[in-house]
mmCIF file of C-alpha atoms and ligand atoms in Angstrom:
data_model
loop_
_atom_site.group_PDB
_atom_site.id
_atom_site.type_symbol
_atom_site.label_atom_id
_atom_site.label_comp_id
_atom_site.label_asym_id
_atom_site.label_seq_id
_atom_site.Cartn_x
_atom_site.Cartn_y
_atom_site.Cartn_z
ATOM 1 C CA UNK A 879 -4.799 -7.671 -18.939
ATOM 2 C CA UNK A 880 -4.497 -4.162 -17.525
ATOM 3 C CA UNK A 881 -1.727 -2.412 -15.636
ATOM 4 C CA UNK A 882 -2.703 -1.576 -12.046
ATOM 5 C CA UNK A 883 -1.309 0.871 -9.524
ATOM 6 C CA UNK A 884 -1.503 -0.006 -5.823
ATOM 7 C CA UNK A 885 -0.955 3.243 -3.914
ATOM 8 C CA UNK A 886 -0.367 3.834 -0.234
ATOM 9 C CA UNK A 887 1.899 5.159 2.460
ATOM 10 C CA UNK A 888 3.288 1.715 3.338
ATOM 11 C CA UNK A 889 4.846 3.060 6.549
ATOM 12 C CA UNK A 890 5.773 0.204 6.794
ATOM 13 C CA UNK A 891 4.475 -2.526 4.464
ATOM 14 C CA UNK A 892 2.538 -5.203 6.371
ATOM 15 C CA UNK A 893 1.482 -8.749 5.555
ATOM 16 C CA UNK A 894 -1.946 -7.279 4.777
ATOM 17 C CA UNK A 895 -0.468 -5.122 2.005
ATOM 18 C CA UNK A 896 1.510 -8.097 0.684
ATOM 19 C CA UNK A 897 -1.622 -10.227 0.544
ATOM 20 C CA UNK A 898 -3.237 -7.571 -1.686
ATOM 21 C CA UNK A 899 -0.119 -7.258 -3.891
ATOM 22 C CA UNK A 900 0.088 -11.021 -4.391
ATOM 23 C CA UNK A 901 -3.593 -11.316 -5.280
ATOM 24 C CA UNK A 902 -3.424 -8.318 -7.638
ATOM 25 C CA UNK A 903 -0.329 -9.760 -9.331
ATOM 26 C CA UNK A 904 -2.418 -12.808 -10.306
ATOM 27 C CA UNK A 905 -5.055 -10.659 -11.994
ATOM 28 C CA UNK A 906 -3.090 -7.895 -13.718
ATOM 29 C CA UNK A 907 -0.372 -7.864 -16.347
ATOM 30 C CA UNK A 908 1.727 -5.590 -14.154
ATOM 31 C CA UNK A 909 1.236 -4.060 -10.703
ATOM 32 C CA UNK A 910 3.062 -0.868 -9.765
ATOM 33 C CA UNK A 911 3.171 -0.406 -5.990
ATOM 34 C CA UNK A 912 3.191 3.365 -5.553
ATOM 35 C CA UNK A 913 4.703 4.739 -2.351
ATOM 36 C CA UNK A 914 3.280 8.189 -1.647
ATOM 37 C CA UNK A 915 5.803 10.853 -0.700
ATOM 38 C CA UNK A 916 3.783 13.319 1.347
ATOM 39 C CA UNK A 917 5.906 15.882 3.230
ATOM 40 C CA UNK A 918 2.869 17.020 5.233
ATOM 41 C CA UNK A 919 2.322 13.523 6.681
ATOM 42 C CA UNK A 920 4.846 12.463 9.325
ATOM 43 C CA UNK A 921 6.235 9.019 8.515
ATOM 44 C CA UNK A 922 8.436 6.731 10.599
ATOM 45 C CA UNK A 923 10.324 5.513 7.522
ATOM 46 C CA UNK A 924 11.698 7.639 4.688
ATOM 47 C CA UNK A 925 10.235 7.049 1.233
ATOM 48 C CA UNK A 926 13.541 5.405 0.227
ATOM 49 C CA UNK A 927 13.269 3.000 3.180
ATOM 50 C CA UNK A 928 9.642 2.224 2.365
ATOM 51 C CA UNK A 929 10.472 1.526 -1.290
ATOM 52 C CA UNK A 930 13.430 -0.650 -0.264
ATOM 53 C CA UNK A 931 11.331 -2.718 2.166
ATOM 54 C CA UNK A 932 8.634 -3.226 -0.465
ATOM 55 C CA UNK A 933 11.118 -4.196 -3.177
ATOM 56 C CA UNK A 934 12.591 -6.853 -0.886
ATOM 57 C CA UNK A 935 9.166 -8.123 0.136
ATOM 58 C CA UNK A 936 7.934 -8.291 -3.495
ATOM 59 C CA UNK A 937 11.137 -9.705 -5.003
ATOM 60 C CA UNK A 938 9.414 -13.060 -5.669
ATOM 61 C CA UNK A 939 6.742 -11.384 -7.852
ATOM 62 C CA UNK A 940 8.065 -10.855 -11.368
ATOM 63 C CA UNK A 941 5.291 -8.517 -12.548
ATOM 64 C CA UNK A 942 5.360 -6.239 -9.485
ATOM 65 C CA UNK A 943 7.352 -2.992 -9.531
ATOM 66 C CA UNK A 944 7.773 -0.537 -6.677
ATOM 67 C CA UNK A 945 8.129 3.228 -7.216
ATOM 68 C CA UNK A 946 7.617 6.354 -5.145
ATOM 69 C CA UNK A 947 5.541 9.259 -6.357
ATOM 70 C CA UNK A 948 4.715 12.838 -5.482
ATOM 71 C CA UNK A 949 1.710 14.835 -6.652
ATOM 72 C CA UNK A 950 -1.554 13.457 -7.908
ATOM 73 C CA UNK A 951 -2.001 9.717 -8.005
ATOM 74 C CA UNK A 952 -3.977 9.844 -11.252
ATOM 75 C CA UNK A 953 -1.057 11.597 -12.975
ATOM 76 C CA UNK A 954 1.370 8.963 -11.707
ATOM 77 C CA UNK A 955 -1.034 6.241 -12.924
ATOM 78 C CA UNK A 956 -1.243 7.872 -16.366
ATOM 79 C CA UNK A 957 2.577 7.959 -16.620
ATOM 80 C CA UNK A 958 2.608 4.232 -15.806
ATOM 81 C CA UNK A 959 -0.044 3.477 -18.438
ATOM 82 C CA UNK A 960 -2.334 2.159 -15.690
ATOM 83 C CA UNK A 961 -6.119 2.101 -16.031
ATOM 84 C CA UNK A 962 -6.841 0.590 -12.629
ATOM 85 C CA UNK A 963 -6.117 1.528 -9.017
ATOM 86 C CA UNK A 964 -6.005 -1.309 -6.514
ATOM 87 C CA UNK A 965 -6.917 -0.748 -2.859
ATOM 88 C CA UNK A 966 -7.447 -3.066 0.093
ATOM 89 C CA UNK A 967 -10.629 -2.847 2.162
ATOM 90 C CA UNK A 968 -10.739 -4.083 5.730
ATOM 91 C CA UNK A 969 -13.716 -2.915 7.743
ATOM 92 C CA UNK A 970 -16.716 -0.684 7.112
ATOM 93 C CA UNK A 971 -14.645 2.106 8.687
ATOM 94 C CA UNK A 972 -12.377 2.105 5.600
ATOM 95 C CA UNK A 973 -15.297 2.414 3.228
ATOM 96 C CA UNK A 974 -16.265 6.086 3.305
ATOM 97 C CA UNK A 975 -12.714 7.358 2.849
ATOM 98 C CA UNK A 976 -12.028 4.852 0.079
ATOM 99 C CA UNK A 977 -15.292 5.615 -1.709
ATOM 100 C CA UNK A 978 -14.488 9.338 -1.686
ATOM 101 C CA UNK A 979 -11.000 8.745 -3.086
ATOM 102 C CA UNK A 980 -12.185 6.279 -5.719
ATOM 103 C CA UNK A 981 -14.873 8.663 -6.980
ATOM 104 C CA UNK A 982 -12.502 11.627 -7.012
ATOM 105 C CA UNK A 983 -9.815 9.640 -8.817
ATOM 106 C CA UNK A 984 -12.347 8.460 -11.399
ATOM 107 C CA UNK A 985 -13.333 12.083 -12.015
ATOM 108 C CA UNK A 986 -9.760 13.388 -12.095
ATOM 109 C CA UNK A 987 -8.369 10.427 -13.987
ATOM 110 C CA UNK A 988 -10.940 10.379 -16.763
ATOM 111 C CA UNK A 989 -12.460 7.037 -15.928
ATOM 112 C CA UNK A 990 -9.695 5.309 -14.032
ATOM 113 C CA UNK A 991 -11.379 2.538 -12.039
ATOM 114 C CA UNK A 992 -10.570 1.535 -8.457
ATOM 115 C CA UNK A 993 -10.819 -2.166 -7.696
ATOM 116 C CA UNK A 994 -11.039 -3.222 -4.062
ATOM 117 C CA UNK A 995 -9.612 -6.385 -2.618
ATOM 118 C CA UNK A 996 -11.415 -7.507 0.521
ATOM 119 C CA UNK A 997 -8.942 -8.213 3.256
ATOM 120 C CA UNK A 998 -8.098 -11.769 4.136
ATOM 121 C CA UNK A 999 -9.705 -12.440 7.530
ATOM 122 C CA UNK A 1000 -6.388 -12.816 9.359
ATOM 123 C CA UNK A 1001 -5.511 -9.225 8.394
ATOM 124 C CA UNK A 1002 -8.834 -7.654 9.306
ATOM 125 C CA UNK A 1003 -7.438 -5.632 12.212
ATOM 126 C CA UNK A 1004 -3.915 -5.169 10.863
ATOM 127 C CA UNK A 1005 -2.626 -1.680 10.085
ATOM 128 C CA UNK A 1006 0.768 0.000 9.748
ATOM 129 C CA UNK A 1007 -0.130 2.328 12.629
ATOM 130 C CA UNK A 1008 -0.869 -0.546 14.965
ATOM 131 C CA UNK A 1009 2.289 -2.374 13.962
ATOM 132 C CA UNK A 1010 4.355 0.748 14.712
ATOM 133 C CA UNK A 1011 2.736 1.154 18.112
ATOM 134 C CA UNK A 1012 3.281 -2.492 19.049
ATOM 135 C CA UNK A 1013 6.943 -2.281 17.960
ATOM 136 C CA UNK A 1014 7.472 1.001 19.818
ATOM 137 C CA UNK A 1015 6.140 -0.591 23.005
ATOM 138 C CA UNK A 1016 8.446 -3.585 22.642
ATOM 139 C CA UNK A 1017 5.840 -6.086 21.380
ATOM 140 C CA UNK A 1018 6.440 -8.866 18.855
ATOM 141 C CA UNK A 1019 5.298 -7.940 15.330
ATOM 142 C CA UNK A 1020 6.728 -10.983 13.570
ATOM 143 C CA UNK A 1021 3.302 -12.340 12.602
ATOM 144 C CA UNK A 1022 2.289 -9.021 11.014
ATOM 145 C CA UNK A 1023 5.206 -7.924 8.823
ATOM 146 C CA UNK A 1024 7.909 -9.521 6.639
ATOM 147 C CA UNK A 1025 11.127 -10.401 8.544
ATOM 148 C CA UNK A 1026 13.209 -7.576 7.055
ATOM 149 C CA UNK A 1027 10.584 -5.032 8.134
ATOM 150 C CA UNK A 1028 10.591 -6.451 11.642
ATOM 151 C CA UNK A 1029 14.351 -5.916 11.868
ATOM 152 C CA UNK A 1030 14.096 -2.300 10.653
ATOM 153 C CA UNK A 1031 11.212 -1.595 13.039
ATOM 154 C CA UNK A 1032 13.326 -2.907 15.895
ATOM 155 C CA UNK A 1033 16.157 -0.546 14.899
ATOM 156 C CA UNK A 1034 13.813 2.459 14.748
ATOM 157 C CA UNK A 1035 12.216 1.566 18.061
ATOM 158 C CA UNK A 1036 15.548 1.036 19.902
HETATM 159 O O1 LIG B 1956 -1.989 4.269 2.770
HETATM 160 P P1 LIG B 1956 -2.757 5.569 2.729
HETATM 161 O O2 LIG B 1956 -2.080 6.623 3.582
HETATM 162 O O3 LIG B 1956 -4.222 5.405 3.056
HETATM 163 O O4 LIG B 1956 -2.689 6.082 1.192
HETATM 164 C C1 LIG B 1956 -3.318 7.274 0.801
HETATM 165 C C2 LIG B 1956 -2.931 7.624 -0.661
HETATM 166 C C3 LIG B 1956 -1.446 7.700 -0.810
HETATM 167 C C4 LIG B 1956 -3.481 6.553 -1.567
HETATM 168 C C5 LIG B 1956 -3.611 8.980 -0.959
HETATM 169 O O5 LIG B 1956 -3.253 9.905 0.022
HETATM 170 C C6 LIG B 1956 -3.221 9.530 -2.329
HETATM 171 O O6 LIG B 1956 -3.718 9.081 -3.332
HETATM 172 N N1 LIG B 1956 -2.309 10.515 -2.341
HETATM 173 C C7 LIG B 1956 -1.833 11.152 -3.562
HETATM 174 C C8 LIG B 1956 -2.403 12.568 -3.748
HETATM 175 C C9 LIG B 1956 -3.702 12.520 -4.516
HETATM 176 O O7 LIG B 1956 -3.785 12.085 -5.641
HETATM 177 N N2 LIG B 1956 -4.782 12.973 -3.847
HETATM 178 C C10 LIG B 1956 -6.104 12.936 -4.383
HETATM 179 C C11 LIG B 1956 -6.725 11.550 -4.131
HETATM 180 S S1 LIG B 1956 -8.450 11.651 -4.117
#
């Protein structure tokens, strides 16, 4: 049973991310959800807010931990003792970017493997960007995000 890191921006976490976390938690000894802090990428939520939302949403999963990280993902994974990266794959459009990252991380991380979880069909078209746009335009995002995220999105969009 390996330790896995599930990295992303999670701006904000969606039900699609949670589906991946829950499935990964069944397969791995421990899953570390790694919130990327990237000052060059504009985010709606601060890294502290993103970590907080994820910790609330994953509170029912005893082997899931949520941390933020800066710098190279492979170095964060090494500090966590992780040998696996977990990513979610939705459509073919995700594939090229994910392939490039997985191959680069395997090179940089001396063999660290990336394991992809195919999206559940109901989340095929779900993304954080779309959720933010729907919320900003006053739409109902309750079927796409956990309740606490919906409330915070409403505050940001007010
Ligand atoms: O949810 P996202 O924005 O698609 O996640 C991208 C993320 C955070 C996984 C990626 O940008 C990343 O790994 N950033 C850390 C910096 C790094 O290690 N870059 C080299 C990866 S090939």
